[in-house]
Structure formats: structure tokens, C-alpha cells
Short mmCIF file of C-alpha atoms and ligand atoms in Angstrom, two decimals:
data_model
loop_
_atom_site.label_atom_id
_atom_site.label_comp_id
_atom_site.label_asym_id
_atom_site.label_seq_id
_atom_site.Cartn_x
_atom_site.Cartn_y
_atom_site.Cartn_z
CA UNK A 207 99.89 124.64 70.25
CA UNK A 208 102.81 122.31 71.04
CA UNK A 209 102.57 118.82 69.53
CA UNK A 210 102.85 115.63 71.58
CA UNK A 211 106.51 115.18 70.67
CA UNK A 212 107.40 118.66 71.96
CA UNK A 213 105.34 118.11 75.10
CA UNK A 214 107.18 114.86 75.75
CA UNK A 215 110.52 116.64 75.32
CA UNK A 216 109.36 119.26 77.84
CA UNK A 217 108.34 116.51 80.26
CA UNK A 218 111.78 114.87 80.03
CA UNK A 219 113.54 118.23 80.57
CA UNK A 220 111.26 119.04 83.49
CA UNK A 221 112.09 115.69 85.11
CA UNK A 222 115.77 116.63 84.97
CA UNK A 223 115.53 120.33 85.78
CA UNK A 224 113.42 119.78 88.89
CA UNK A 225 115.32 116.85 90.36
CA UNK A 226 113.15 113.84 89.43
CA UNK A 227 115.18 111.75 86.94
CA UNK A 228 118.78 112.04 85.72
CA UNK A 229 120.57 110.12 82.99
CA UNK A 230 122.87 107.57 84.64
CA UNK A 231 126.58 108.55 84.73
CA UNK A 232 125.80 111.81 82.97
CA UNK A 233 129.27 113.26 83.52
CA UNK A 234 130.58 110.46 81.27
CA UNK A 235 127.93 111.26 78.64
CA UNK A 236 125.46 108.83 80.16
CA UNK A 237 124.70 105.13 79.85
CA UNK A 238 121.96 104.36 77.36
CA UNK A 239 118.57 103.34 78.79
CA UNK A 240 119.78 103.57 82.38
CA UNK A 241 118.50 106.31 84.68
CA UNK A 242 118.93 107.58 88.24
CA UNK A 243 116.11 108.90 90.38
CA UNK A 244 116.86 112.22 92.00
CA UNK A 245 115.64 113.82 95.23
CA UNK A 246 111.98 114.24 94.22
CA UNK A 247 111.87 111.28 91.86
CA UNK A 248 112.89 108.90 94.60
CA UNK A 249 110.02 110.15 96.80
CA UNK A 250 107.43 109.76 94.04
CA UNK A 251 108.76 106.30 93.20
CA UNK A 252 108.70 105.26 96.87
CA UNK A 253 105.13 106.53 97.26
CA UNK A 254 103.92 104.56 94.23
CA UNK A 255 105.68 101.43 95.51
CA UNK A 256 104.19 101.88 98.98
CA UNK A 257 100.68 102.38 97.66
CA UNK A 258 101.00 99.25 95.50
CA UNK A 259 102.39 97.28 98.46
CA UNK A 260 99.58 98.40 100.76
CA UNK A 261 96.93 97.60 98.15
CA UNK A 262 98.36 94.14 97.60
CA UNK A 263 99.74 93.02 100.94
CA UNK A 264 98.14 95.14 103.66
CA UNK A 265 94.62 95.19 102.17
CA UNK A 266 94.54 91.48 101.31
CA UNK A 267 94.66 89.02 104.19
CA UNK A 268 95.72 86.23 101.84
CA UNK A 269 98.69 87.98 100.21
CA UNK A 270 102.14 88.19 101.78
CA UNK A 271 105.33 89.80 100.55
CA UNK A 272 108.91 88.63 100.04
CA UNK A 273 112.18 90.16 98.94
CA UNK A 274 114.17 87.58 96.99
CA UNK A 275 117.75 88.07 95.83
CA UNK A 276 118.50 89.33 92.33
CA UNK A 277 121.02 86.53 91.78
CA UNK A 278 119.43 83.10 91.49
CA UNK A 279 120.67 79.61 90.71
CA UNK A 280 121.30 79.49 86.93
CA UNK A 281 118.98 76.50 86.49
CA UNK A 282 116.08 78.77 87.48
CA UNK A 283 116.35 80.45 84.07
CA UNK A 284 116.64 77.17 82.21
CA UNK A 285 113.44 75.96 83.90
CA UNK A 286 111.57 79.21 83.33
CA UNK A 287 112.36 79.13 79.60
CA UNK A 288 114.36 82.36 79.66
CA UNK A 289 117.65 80.78 78.55
CA UNK A 290 116.06 79.27 75.45
CA UNK A 291 113.23 81.62 74.62
CA UNK A 292 113.73 85.11 76.09
CA UNK A 293 114.92 86.50 72.79
CA UNK A 294 114.41 89.48 70.53
CA UNK A 295 114.77 89.04 66.76
CA UNK A 296 117.40 91.54 65.61
CA UNK A 297 118.29 92.86 62.20
CA UNK A 298 121.06 95.29 61.17
CA UNK A 299 121.12 97.84 58.39
CA UNK A 300 124.44 97.48 56.58
CA UNK A 301 124.62 101.14 55.57
CA UNK A 302 123.78 102.88 58.83
CA UNK A 303 125.22 100.03 60.96
CA UNK A 304 122.16 100.47 63.18
CA UNK A 305 120.52 97.50 64.86
CA UNK A 306 116.75 97.10 65.13
CA UNK A 307 114.23 94.71 66.58
CA UNK A 308 112.54 93.08 63.59
CA UNK A 309 109.16 93.08 65.35
CA UNK A 310 109.46 96.80 66.16
CA UNK A 311 110.20 97.61 62.49
CA UNK A 312 107.10 95.69 61.44
CA UNK A 313 104.93 97.14 64.25
CA UNK A 314 106.01 100.67 63.19
CA UNK A 315 105.11 99.83 59.60
CA UNK A 316 101.70 98.56 60.72
CA UNK A 317 101.21 101.71 62.82
CA UNK A 318 101.76 103.77 59.64
CA UNK A 319 99.03 101.80 57.86
CA UNK A 320 96.78 102.30 60.89
CA UNK A 321 97.55 106.03 60.66
CA UNK A 322 96.38 106.07 57.02
CA UNK A 323 93.15 104.32 58.02
CA UNK A 324 92.54 106.81 60.82
CA UNK A 325 93.09 109.72 58.40
CA UNK A 326 90.43 108.32 56.04
CA UNK A 327 88.05 107.88 58.98
CA UNK A 328 88.68 111.42 60.21
CA UNK A 329 88.12 112.89 56.75
CA UNK A 330 84.87 110.97 56.34
CA UNK A 331 83.69 111.93 59.83
CA UNK A 332 84.13 115.60 58.87
CA UNK A 333 82.36 115.10 55.56
CA UNK A 334 79.34 113.24 56.95
CA UNK A 335 79.01 115.08 60.26
CA UNK A 336 76.38 113.77 62.69
CA UNK A 337 75.21 111.04 60.31
CA UNK A 338 78.64 109.35 60.26
CA UNK A 339 78.60 105.65 61.08
CA UNK A 340 82.25 104.76 61.74
CA UNK A 341 81.78 101.00 61.98
CA UNK A 342 79.97 100.89 58.65
CA UNK A 343 82.56 103.13 57.00
CA UNK A 344 85.42 100.92 58.21
CA UNK A 345 83.64 97.81 56.95
CA UNK A 346 82.73 99.16 53.49
CA UNK A 347 85.10 101.89 52.32
CA UNK A 348 87.25 100.32 49.60
CA UNK A 349 90.47 102.08 50.56
CA UNK A 350 90.08 101.39 54.28
CA UNK A 351 89.22 97.75 53.65
CA UNK A 352 92.28 97.43 51.41
CA UNK A 353 94.59 98.92 54.07
CA UNK A 354 93.04 96.75 56.77
CA UNK A 355 93.36 93.55 54.76
CA UNK A 356 96.99 94.36 53.97
CA UNK A 357 97.74 95.08 57.63
CA UNK A 358 96.04 91.86 58.81
CA UNK A 359 97.97 89.79 56.26
CA UNK A 360 101.34 91.28 57.23
CA UNK A 361 100.63 90.76 60.93
CA UNK A 362 99.55 87.14 60.44
CA UNK A 363 102.50 86.29 58.17
CA UNK A 364 105.07 87.99 60.40
CA UNK A 365 103.97 86.61 63.77
CA UNK A 366 103.44 83.11 62.50
CA UNK A 367 107.01 83.19 61.07
CA UNK A 368 108.30 84.41 64.46
CA UNK A 369 106.35 81.69 66.27
CA UNK A 370 107.83 79.02 64.00
CA UNK A 371 111.30 80.50 64.45
CA UNK A 372 111.50 80.98 60.65
CA UNK A 373 113.94 83.90 60.66
CA UNK A 374 114.38 83.94 56.87
CA UNK A 375 110.67 84.53 56.45
CA UNK A 376 110.79 87.20 59.19
CA UNK A 377 113.41 89.03 57.06
CA UNK A 378 111.40 88.46 53.88
CA UNK A 379 108.37 90.22 55.41
CA UNK A 380 110.56 93.27 56.11
CA UNK A 381 111.85 93.20 52.51
CA UNK A 382 108.37 92.69 51.01
CA UNK A 383 106.93 95.54 53.07
CA UNK A 384 109.74 97.72 51.66
CA UNK A 385 110.68 98.85 55.16
CA UNK A 386 113.67 101.20 55.09
CA UNK A 387 116.18 102.04 57.82
CA UNK A 388 115.05 105.33 59.42
CA UNK A 389 118.69 106.53 59.45
CA UNK A 390 120.14 105.50 56.07
CA UNK A 391 116.84 105.24 54.20
CA UNK A 392 118.05 101.99 52.54
CA UNK A 393 116.76 98.42 52.49
CA UNK A 394 120.22 96.88 52.83
CA UNK A 395 119.30 94.46 55.66
CA UNK A 396 121.36 91.67 57.19
CA UNK A 397 119.85 88.32 58.16
CA UNK A 398 117.72 88.20 61.35
CA UNK A 399 119.28 86.74 64.52
CA UNK A 400 117.81 85.87 67.89
CA UNK A 401 119.39 87.80 70.76
CA UNK A 402 118.90 86.78 74.38
CA UNK A 403 117.86 89.67 76.62
CA UNK A 404 119.40 88.42 79.85
CA UNK A 405 122.56 90.01 81.24
CA UNK A 406 125.04 87.48 82.51
CA UNK A 407 127.93 87.71 84.90
CA UNK A 408 130.25 85.31 86.67
CA UNK A 409 130.09 84.21 90.29
CA UNK A 410 133.22 82.95 91.98
CA UNK A 411 136.63 84.49 92.57
CA UNK A 412 138.69 82.37 90.17
CA UNK A 413 137.57 82.59 86.59
CA UNK A 414 137.97 78.83 85.90
CA UNK A 415 135.62 78.00 88.78
CA UNK A 416 133.20 80.73 87.95
CA UNK A 417 129.71 79.83 86.98
CA UNK A 418 127.60 81.98 84.70
CA UNK A 419 124.70 83.56 86.47
CA UNK A 420 122.09 85.96 85.20
CA UNK A 421 120.70 89.23 86.46
CA UNK A 422 117.01 88.39 86.83
CA UNK A 423 114.89 89.59 83.89
CA UNK A 424 111.69 89.40 86.02
CA UNK A 425 111.09 89.24 89.76
CA UNK A 426 108.46 86.49 89.38
CA UNK A 427 110.88 83.56 89.49
CA UNK A 428 112.05 84.56 92.98
CA UNK A 429 108.44 84.03 94.06
CA UNK A 430 108.03 80.67 92.30
CA UNK A 431 111.15 79.14 93.81
CA UNK A 432 110.03 80.29 97.28
CA UNK A 433 106.43 79.20 96.82
CA UNK A 434 106.62 76.15 99.08
CA UNK A 435 108.71 77.88 101.78
CA UNK A 436 106.16 80.69 102.05
CA UNK A 437 103.14 78.37 101.86
CA UNK A 438 104.47 76.15 104.64
CA UNK A 439 105.93 78.78 106.99
CA UNK A 440 102.98 81.14 106.52
CA UNK A 441 100.45 78.27 106.66
CA UNK A 442 98.88 79.78 103.56
CA UNK A 443 95.70 78.26 102.16
CA UNK A 444 94.89 78.36 98.48
CA UNK A 445 93.93 80.80 97.04
CA UNK A 446 96.80 82.99 98.23
CA UNK A 447 99.32 85.41 96.78
CA UNK A 448 102.98 86.35 97.12
CA UNK A 449 104.01 89.89 96.22
CA UNK A 450 107.41 91.37 95.56
CA UNK A 451 108.96 94.58 94.29
CA UNK A 452 112.50 94.80 93.00
CA UNK A 453 114.96 95.39 90.21
CA UNK A 454 114.91 93.47 86.93
CA UNK A 455 117.38 93.71 84.05
CA UNK A 456 116.94 93.29 80.30
CA UNK A 457 119.45 94.03 77.58
CA UNK A 458 116.86 95.94 75.54
CA UNK A 459 118.08 96.76 72.05
CA UNK A 460 115.46 99.32 71.23
CA UNK A 461 115.68 101.59 74.23
CA UNK A 462 113.47 104.57 73.54
CA UNK A 463 111.11 106.95 75.21
CA UNK A 464 112.98 107.87 78.35
CA UNK A 465 112.14 105.60 81.31
CA UNK A 466 109.49 103.66 79.35
CA UNK A 467 111.97 100.98 78.26
CA UNK A 468 115.05 100.65 80.42
CA UNK A 469 117.85 98.15 80.82
CA UNK A 470 117.63 98.26 84.62
CA UNK A 471 114.13 98.79 85.96
CA UNK A 472 111.87 97.88 88.84
CA UNK A 473 108.88 95.58 88.80
CA UNK A 474 105.99 95.15 91.23
CA UNK A 475 104.68 91.63 90.79
CA UNK A 476 102.20 89.39 92.52
CA UNK A 477 101.70 85.69 91.88
CA UNK A 478 98.31 84.39 92.99
CA UNK A 479 98.17 80.62 93.53
CA UNK A 480 94.80 79.01 92.78
CA UNK A 481 93.10 75.66 92.40
CA UNK A 482 93.42 74.35 88.80
CA UNK A 483 90.22 75.06 86.88
CA UNK A 484 89.48 78.27 88.80
CA UNK A 485 92.19 80.33 87.09
CA UNK A 486 89.88 82.16 84.64
CA UNK A 487 87.69 83.36 87.50
CA UNK A 488 90.76 84.76 89.26
CA UNK A 489 92.21 86.13 86.06
CA UNK A 490 89.04 88.19 85.54
CA UNK A 491 89.05 89.20 89.22
CA UNK A 492 92.61 90.50 89.02
CA UNK A 493 92.04 92.28 85.72
CA UNK A 494 89.20 94.21 87.30
CA UNK A 495 90.95 94.76 90.64
CA UNK A 496 94.07 96.12 89.03
CA UNK A 497 92.11 98.49 86.80
CA UNK A 498 90.27 99.74 89.90
CA UNK A 499 93.64 100.39 91.55
CA UNK A 500 94.64 102.61 88.65
CA UNK A 501 91.31 104.44 88.74
CA UNK A 502 91.65 104.98 92.51
CA UNK A 503 94.49 107.40 91.77
CA UNK A 504 92.05 109.79 90.12
CA UNK A 505 93.86 109.94 86.76
CA UNK A 506 91.51 110.23 83.72
CA UNK A 507 89.78 106.84 83.19
CA UNK A 508 89.78 107.37 79.42
CA UNK A 509 93.59 107.16 79.47
CA UNK A 510 93.38 103.47 80.45
CA UNK A 511 92.27 100.52 78.36
CA UNK A 512 92.65 96.74 78.25
CA UNK A 513 94.44 95.00 75.44
CA UNK A 514 93.69 91.28 75.38
CA UNK A 515 96.51 89.24 73.84
CA UNK A 516 95.75 87.06 70.80
CA UNK A 517 99.29 85.75 70.79
CA UNK A 518 100.09 84.10 74.12
CA UNK A 519 103.47 83.47 75.73
CA UNK A 520 104.46 79.82 76.04
CA UNK A 521 103.37 79.73 79.72
CA UNK A 522 100.00 81.50 79.47
CA UNK A 523 96.42 80.46 78.72
CA UNK A 524 95.14 84.07 78.91
CA UNK A 525 96.85 87.44 79.07
CA UNK A 526 95.90 91.11 78.95
CA UNK A 527 97.71 94.40 79.23
CA UNK A 528 96.46 97.48 80.97
CA UNK A 529 97.51 100.17 78.53
CA UNK A 530 97.94 103.83 79.36
CA UNK A 531 97.88 106.76 77.01
CA UNK A 532 101.43 108.12 77.27
CA UNK A 533 102.34 111.25 75.26
CA UNK A 534 103.56 108.83 72.54
CA UNK A 535 100.29 106.86 72.43
CA UNK A 536 98.61 103.94 74.22
CA UNK A 537 101.27 101.52 75.50
CA UNK A 538 101.52 98.63 77.94
CA UNK A 539 101.71 99.67 81.57
CA UNK A 540 100.84 96.43 83.36
CA UNK A 541 100.31 92.80 82.42
CA UNK A 542 97.84 90.32 83.91
CA UNK A 543 98.70 86.75 82.96
CA UNK A 544 97.14 83.39 83.64
CA UNK A 545 100.39 81.40 83.79
CA UNK A 546 98.84 77.95 84.38
CA UNK A 547 101.12 75.57 86.32
CA UNK A 548 103.93 76.15 83.82
CA UNK A 549 106.50 77.68 86.18
CA UNK A 550 105.92 75.53 89.27
CA UNK A 551 105.84 72.34 87.16
CA UNK A 552 109.06 73.34 85.40
CA UNK A 553 110.83 74.08 88.71
CA UNK A 554 109.51 70.79 90.08
CA UNK A 555 110.98 68.97 87.09
CA UNK A 556 114.37 70.72 87.07
CA UNK A 557 114.88 70.70 90.87
CA UNK A 558 113.43 67.26 91.52
CA UNK A 559 111.54 68.78 94.52
CA UNK A 560 107.79 68.44 94.83
CA UNK A 561 106.05 71.83 94.64
CA UNK A 562 102.55 70.66 95.37
CA UNK A 563 99.74 71.79 97.60
CA UNK A 564 97.56 69.47 99.63
CA UNK A 565 94.03 70.75 99.32
CA UNK A 566 92.14 69.62 102.46
CA UNK A 567 88.76 70.39 100.90
CA UNK A 568 89.40 68.14 97.91
CA UNK A 569 91.62 65.76 99.87
CA UNK A 570 94.18 65.75 97.04
CA UNK A 571 97.51 67.26 96.09
CA UNK A 572 98.17 69.32 92.97
CA UNK A 573 100.54 71.87 91.47
CA UNK A 574 98.66 75.17 91.83
CA UNK A 575 97.81 77.36 88.85
CA UNK A 576 99.02 80.95 88.92
CA UNK A 577 97.53 84.30 87.97
CA UNK A 578 100.12 87.05 87.84
CA UNK A 579 99.86 90.82 87.98
CA UNK A 580 103.04 92.57 86.83
CA UNK A 581 103.59 96.30 86.62
CA UNK A 582 106.74 98.30 85.91
CA UNK A 583 107.32 100.85 88.66
CA UNK A 584 109.26 103.15 86.32
CA UNK A 585 106.50 102.94 83.73
CA UNK A 586 103.91 103.80 86.37
CA UNK A 587 106.14 106.74 87.37
CA UNK A 588 106.17 107.90 83.75
CA UNK A 589 102.38 107.50 83.45
CA UNK A 590 101.84 109.64 86.55
CA UNK A 591 104.52 112.18 85.73
CA UNK A 592 103.48 112.70 82.09
CA UNK A 593 99.80 112.93 83.00
CA UNK A 594 100.60 115.40 85.79
CA UNK A 595 102.71 117.74 83.66
CA UNK A 596 100.58 120.79 82.83
CA UNK A 597 101.54 124.05 81.17
CA UNK A 598 98.95 126.64 82.20
CA UNK A 599 98.20 130.16 81.07
CA UNK A 600 96.84 132.12 84.01
CA UNK A 601 94.21 134.87 84.00
CA UNK A 602 96.82 137.58 84.58
CA UNK A 603 98.61 136.49 81.38
CA UNK A 604 101.48 134.76 83.19
CA UNK A 605 102.29 131.08 82.72
CA UNK A 606 103.05 128.29 85.13
CA UNK A 607 104.14 124.67 84.91
CA UNK A 608 102.40 122.56 87.51
CA UNK A 609 102.69 118.85 88.25
CA UNK A 610 99.18 117.66 89.12
CA UNK A 611 100.45 114.48 90.74
CA UNK A 612 97.76 112.62 92.74
CA UNK A 613 98.17 114.29 96.16
CA UNK A 614 98.72 110.98 97.99
CA UNK A 615 101.76 110.27 95.79
CA UNK A 616 103.28 113.76 95.70
CA UNK A 617 106.97 113.86 96.77
CA UNK A 618 106.36 116.78 99.14
CA UNK A 619 102.94 117.08 100.74
CA UNK A 620 103.19 120.58 102.15
CA UNK A 621 105.54 123.55 101.93
CA UNK A 622 105.75 125.92 104.88
CA UNK A 623 106.47 129.42 103.69
CA UNK A 624 106.90 132.42 106.02
CA UNK A 625 105.85 135.52 104.07
CA UNK A 626 108.96 137.37 105.23
CA UNK A 627 112.05 136.12 107.05
CA UNK A 628 111.57 138.36 110.09
CA UNK A 629 109.02 139.50 112.73
CA UNK A 630 108.82 136.02 114.29
CA UNK A 631 107.37 134.42 111.13
CA UNK A 632 110.27 131.96 110.59
CA UNK A 633 109.90 130.75 114.19
CA UNK A 634 106.18 130.14 113.66
CA UNK A 635 106.95 128.36 110.40
CA UNK A 636 109.47 126.10 112.13
CA UNK A 637 106.85 125.23 114.78
CA UNK A 638 104.45 124.12 112.04
CA UNK A 639 107.23 122.15 110.37
CA UNK A 640 107.89 120.33 113.68
CA UNK A 641 104.18 119.56 114.02
CA UNK A 642 103.79 118.10 110.51
CA UNK A 643 107.12 116.53 109.57
CA UNK A 644 106.67 113.26 111.47
CA UNK A 645 103.55 112.42 109.44
CA UNK A 646 104.12 114.19 106.15
CA UNK A 647 107.07 114.97 103.90
CA UNK A 648 107.30 118.76 104.24
CA UNK A 649 109.60 121.50 103.03
CA UNK A 650 110.43 124.76 104.78
CA UNK A 651 111.41 127.65 102.52
CA UNK A 652 111.95 131.33 103.25
CA UNK A 653 114.09 132.45 100.29
CA UNK A 654 112.69 134.51 97.36
CA UNK A 655 109.30 136.15 96.89
CA UNK A 656 106.24 134.18 97.89
CA UNK A 657 105.13 134.03 94.22
CA UNK A 658 108.40 132.39 93.14
CA UNK A 659 108.20 129.92 96.00
CA UNK A 660 104.64 128.97 94.95
CA UNK A 661 105.86 128.38 91.37
CA UNK A 662 108.72 126.19 92.59
CA UNK A 663 106.32 124.09 94.65
CA UNK A 664 103.87 123.85 91.71
CA UNK A 665 106.72 122.58 89.55
CA UNK A 666 107.44 119.68 91.91
CA UNK A 667 103.74 118.95 92.53
CA UNK A 668 103.34 119.96 96.20
CA UNK A 669 99.59 119.85 96.89
CA UNK A 670 99.64 122.43 99.72
CA UNK A 671 101.51 125.64 100.40
CA UNK A 672 101.08 126.94 103.94
CA UNK A 673 101.87 130.63 104.25
CA UNK A 674 102.75 132.12 107.60
CA UNK A 675 101.98 135.86 107.77
CA UNK A 676 101.70 138.55 110.41
CA UNK A 677 98.18 137.49 111.36
CA UNK A 678 99.59 134.07 112.26
CA UNK A 679 101.47 135.60 115.19
CA UNK A 680 98.21 137.11 116.42
CA UNK A 681 95.66 134.29 116.07
CA UNK A 682 97.56 131.11 115.10
CA UNK A 683 95.99 130.88 111.65
CA UNK A 684 97.72 130.46 108.27
CA UNK A 685 96.66 130.47 104.65
CA UNK A 686 96.64 127.17 102.84
CA UNK A 687 96.91 127.25 99.03
CA UNK A 688 95.64 124.46 96.81
CA UNK A 689 98.10 123.55 94.04
CA UNK A 690 95.49 122.88 91.34
CA UNK A 691 92.96 125.66 91.93
CA UNK A 692 95.48 128.10 93.48
CA UNK A 693 92.70 129.07 95.90
CA UNK A 694 93.74 130.10 99.39
CA UNK A 695 91.84 129.68 102.66
CA UNK A 696 92.58 130.84 106.15
CA UNK A 697 92.66 127.97 108.62
CA UNK A 698 93.76 127.32 112.19
CA UNK A 699 97.21 125.77 112.59
CA UNK A 700 95.76 123.00 114.76
CA UNK A 701 93.54 121.89 111.85
CA UNK A 702 96.44 121.52 109.39
CA UNK A 703 97.13 117.78 109.99
CA UNK A 704 93.52 116.78 109.34
CA UNK A 705 93.15 119.08 106.32
CA UNK A 706 96.30 117.68 104.71
CA UNK A 707 95.42 114.11 105.69
CA UNK A 708 91.96 114.32 104.12
CA UNK A 709 93.43 114.73 100.62
CA UNK A 710 95.91 111.92 100.87
CA UNK A 711 93.59 108.95 100.52
CA UNK A 712 92.85 106.99 97.35
CA UNK A 713 89.48 107.38 95.64
CA UNK A 714 87.26 104.40 96.29
N1 LIG B 191 106.68 88.47 85.04
C1 LIG B 191 106.01 88.89 83.85
C2 LIG B 191 106.73 89.93 83.14
O1 LIG B 191 107.86 90.28 83.44
P1 LIG B 191 106.47 91.62 81.15
O2 LIG B 191 105.25 91.98 80.34
O3 LIG B 191 107.70 91.23 80.42
O4 LIG B 191 105.99 90.47 82.12
C3 LIG B 191 105.86 93.29 83.06
O5 LIG B 191 106.81 92.84 82.12
C4 LIG B 191 105.92 94.80 83.18
O6 LIG B 191 107.25 95.22 83.46
C5 LIG B 191 105.53 95.55 81.90
O7 LIG B 191 104.13 95.71 81.79
C6 LIG B 191 106.24 96.88 82.09
O8 LIG B 191 105.46 97.75 82.90
C7 LIG B 191 107.49 96.49 82.86
N2 LIG B 191 108.66 96.39 81.96
C8 LIG B 191 109.01 95.35 81.18
N3 LIG B 191 110.15 95.61 80.51
C9 LIG B 191 110.53 96.85 80.88
C10 LIG B 191 111.63 97.71 80.54
N4 LIG B 191 112.57 97.30 79.72
N5 LIG B 191 111.68 98.94 81.11
C11 LIG B 191 110.74 99.35 81.98
N6 LIG B 191 109.68 98.59 82.34
C12 LIG B 191 109.57 97.36 81.80
#
């Protein structure tokens, strides 16, 4: 059986081979951590974005959307804390000349210790069988307790040094843990430096007049600076939300795992403005609501979990990730943050403009508190794509690769396939295409054997293949083939829109 690493490699190749994701500027050997979406990828991405937008804006009467510019006044990023604090601690290995994020080196080291613990647990579970009590074993087994204590100590020491900005101590933890460079295998480390993740550019035609501006590292600030405009012009009453999707840019140093961590990516964010003191209620509401959204796609619920943050960002009083089990393990997919009044108060201070809300029920003005939901569109794409990728052995001994993408998000909803390209079947097929194409993304194909055409549609995740055969010309029926079960049924052409439509709704 293929291991997870091989499966992930197959997923990445499939994304390229079938027109979902290409490396950016590939003819020039590519640009690291930057990707282009191809003909099917762009459809899947658009469908995810649209479903998110509908769930947030269309289904909530008190949430509206905006589309703010990527370029913003430079003071925005001073106020938000990004100029001073949006940093990664970097360290170089002098022998390999490779650069690493210090926190990633330590996290990888901790993951190795965790791996050793899990091995002990697995061994014991086998030894004790039914009678195995995992919690008790973890709490009492000398070796496991030793590993756990060591791991907890490293974590505490490392993150408290990072929090204090004590970069010498950050380096010392790496030395003391005897972490080696994965390339050179040596411990010849440089000092640790803070590296700001924002890309900057210059605005203005003459360089002397130019002012440094940043490519936004999150879409959220475009919402905060427009908060009052939207509240006033939309006559919004608290609690209310502002949603936005759009590009964000981060100069990520450790760019790994395909589209999981990119330098140019897209976020789907919503800032929900609430009365101070009610933020925890709304934080819990949005945690639950967002998890329900994920479950509504019908992907396995056991692949999702919450990870509550112990270490909070400077603006938050509570934060959790929704993690998804990617082929390389459970990783952050979405963040839900209670951001207090940090951002609005900071913009109020730096701009000198009041960003308050007059609450008629309390008869007082205040700076609202904010609960944010923030999900990476590319990461959601990867979650769906990697979960959908299935290599199947069929009963007749043949194999197929099928993308079991939730039908409502599939790039192509139906393929119309005349059995042969003669006897009036193409004309019938074209009639069906005309009937369906205004409501559903469809594809018409008459080249190659029907079996090969089914495989091609399976590989891009088309939920329905509609085959036009000789009987169609007699009684206006076709066969409709289900992508996942491969079962075929004969149905009337007039029923096709409702049959297709019935599968394209989220699960409640
Ligand atoms: N406004 C809050 C914010 O930006 P974040 O946790 O830094 O919070 C939110 O990012 C989400 O954006 C993440 O959960 C992830 O899905 C996505 N994301 C962040 N950095 C990314 C990157 N370099 N590549 C792809 N997606 C990224």
C-alpha cells in the first residue's frame, strides 16, 4: 500500500495533469510557493468561494460583503501591529546555507518526540488488547512520562523566549535540543533574526516621492478601516458582520506542502462586530457555525477537529483553529479569533477618527468588539482535493482514479456523452447541452470510447455522466451514471435538471 507521502505526491501530480493547479511561471522553472489555478481548478475554487459567500452573506441578514483594495494606506499596517510584530524568527545553517523558521525547527523536533510517545502507546495497545487504558498508560509509563515532560519543558522554554523577544535563548533551545539541519546534518547555526513577512513596494512615479506601501498580509484590515462607512451607509445594527474574499501576500520562508503555504493566497474573512462583554458568546457561536459549514459539505467529520490556542496573538482574548487532516497530518484550515476592540481602537488612535457605535438600547457609544472567522481558500481547496482523491481497484481488476469532490462544488456538474458520433446522437446530445448549460457547468464530449470518457470525467470529479444512445432517439431517455457508485439509470431527458439539481445542495 502506498504511504501518505506517496499519496500526496500523486495528488500533486493529479492536480497538474488534469488541469487544476500549475506551478507559477513553470516555463521559467517556476516561482517558489506561487501557483496558478487551471481550467478545472478555477471552477472548484470559484464554487468554494461562492458557497462560503452565500453561507455568510446571503444566509445571514446581518452580514454584508465588501471588496476592499489590496493596497492600503501604510499607516494601516502600523496601527494593526504588522509593521512591528508580523515577524518570523529565522535561523541559517552555515554549512548548507539553508534558512529555516526557528519555530518550525522546534515544532518538528517536538513532533518527533510525539511520534516516539505514539509508538510506545501503539505497542502497549497491541500488548494489552481490549484491557488497554490509554489515559492511564500515558500518565504512568515511565518512558512516556519522561518524553512528555521533556516536550512540555522545551515548548514552554521556547515559546516564552519568543514571547519575550529573547532571540539568543531561542537559538540556545535549538542548540540544547541538538537539532541538526536536515540538509547538511550539522548544528552550525547562525544567530536568530526576526524577518517581517510583508511584501513592500513603492507607490508614485518618481522614486524620491515614492512612499513604501505593503501588499496586504490579511484581508481583515480592509474591513476594519471601512467599518464605519459600512455601518452608516448600510444602517447596520450591532451585532453585524462584514465579509470579504480576496488575495493576501506573505513572504513565507518555509514554503512547503504545495498550496498549503503560499506567498500569494486568497482569504475568506468575516469580522463580526458585537457589544463588548458579549464576545465570548459570539465566539462560541461562530466556532460552532463554522464547523457546521464544513460538515455540510459531507466530508468525513473525523477529519476535522478544534485546536484551542494557549498562546494568543497580541489582539486576541480567545482563539481556535479548525484543523483538517491533510495527507501530511492535522493542520490549521481556518481560524476563529475573538479580536477584542484591538483593531478598531488602534485605527481610531492612528487616524484620529472616531470609530464608535451608538447603541440605542444602552443609550451609549462604544468601540465594538470583533469576532473573526478567517479561512484560506487555497487551503480549503487542498482539503477538498486531497480528501476527494481516490485510487480504486474495480471488480473487473481494472483501476480508476476518481475525485469524489462534494457534488455541489465539482468543476463540471454533468458530461453529455453520445455513445457514437453518428445516427443523430450528437444532435440529441447538443439539445441536452443547450437545456442544461444555463444552470449547470456541463461538458460535451464525443471523442474516444465511452469507457475512456467516463474515466476522464471521474478524474476531474464530474458527478454525472449522461449517455445518449440509440434508444434516446426513440423515447427521449438517457442513462445517467453516478460518479461514486458507477451505477447507471435510465431517465427521461425532461427530468435531468431536477435530478442533477437534487444533488447539488449542502447537507443540513
Ligand atoms: N485575519 C486573521 C488571519 O489572517 P491567519 O491565521 O494568519 O489569520 C487565516 O490566517 C487563514 O489564512 C489560515 O487559517 C489559513 O487557512 C490561511 N493562510 C494563512 N497563511 C497562508 C499561506 N501562507 N498560504 C495559504 N493560506 C494561508
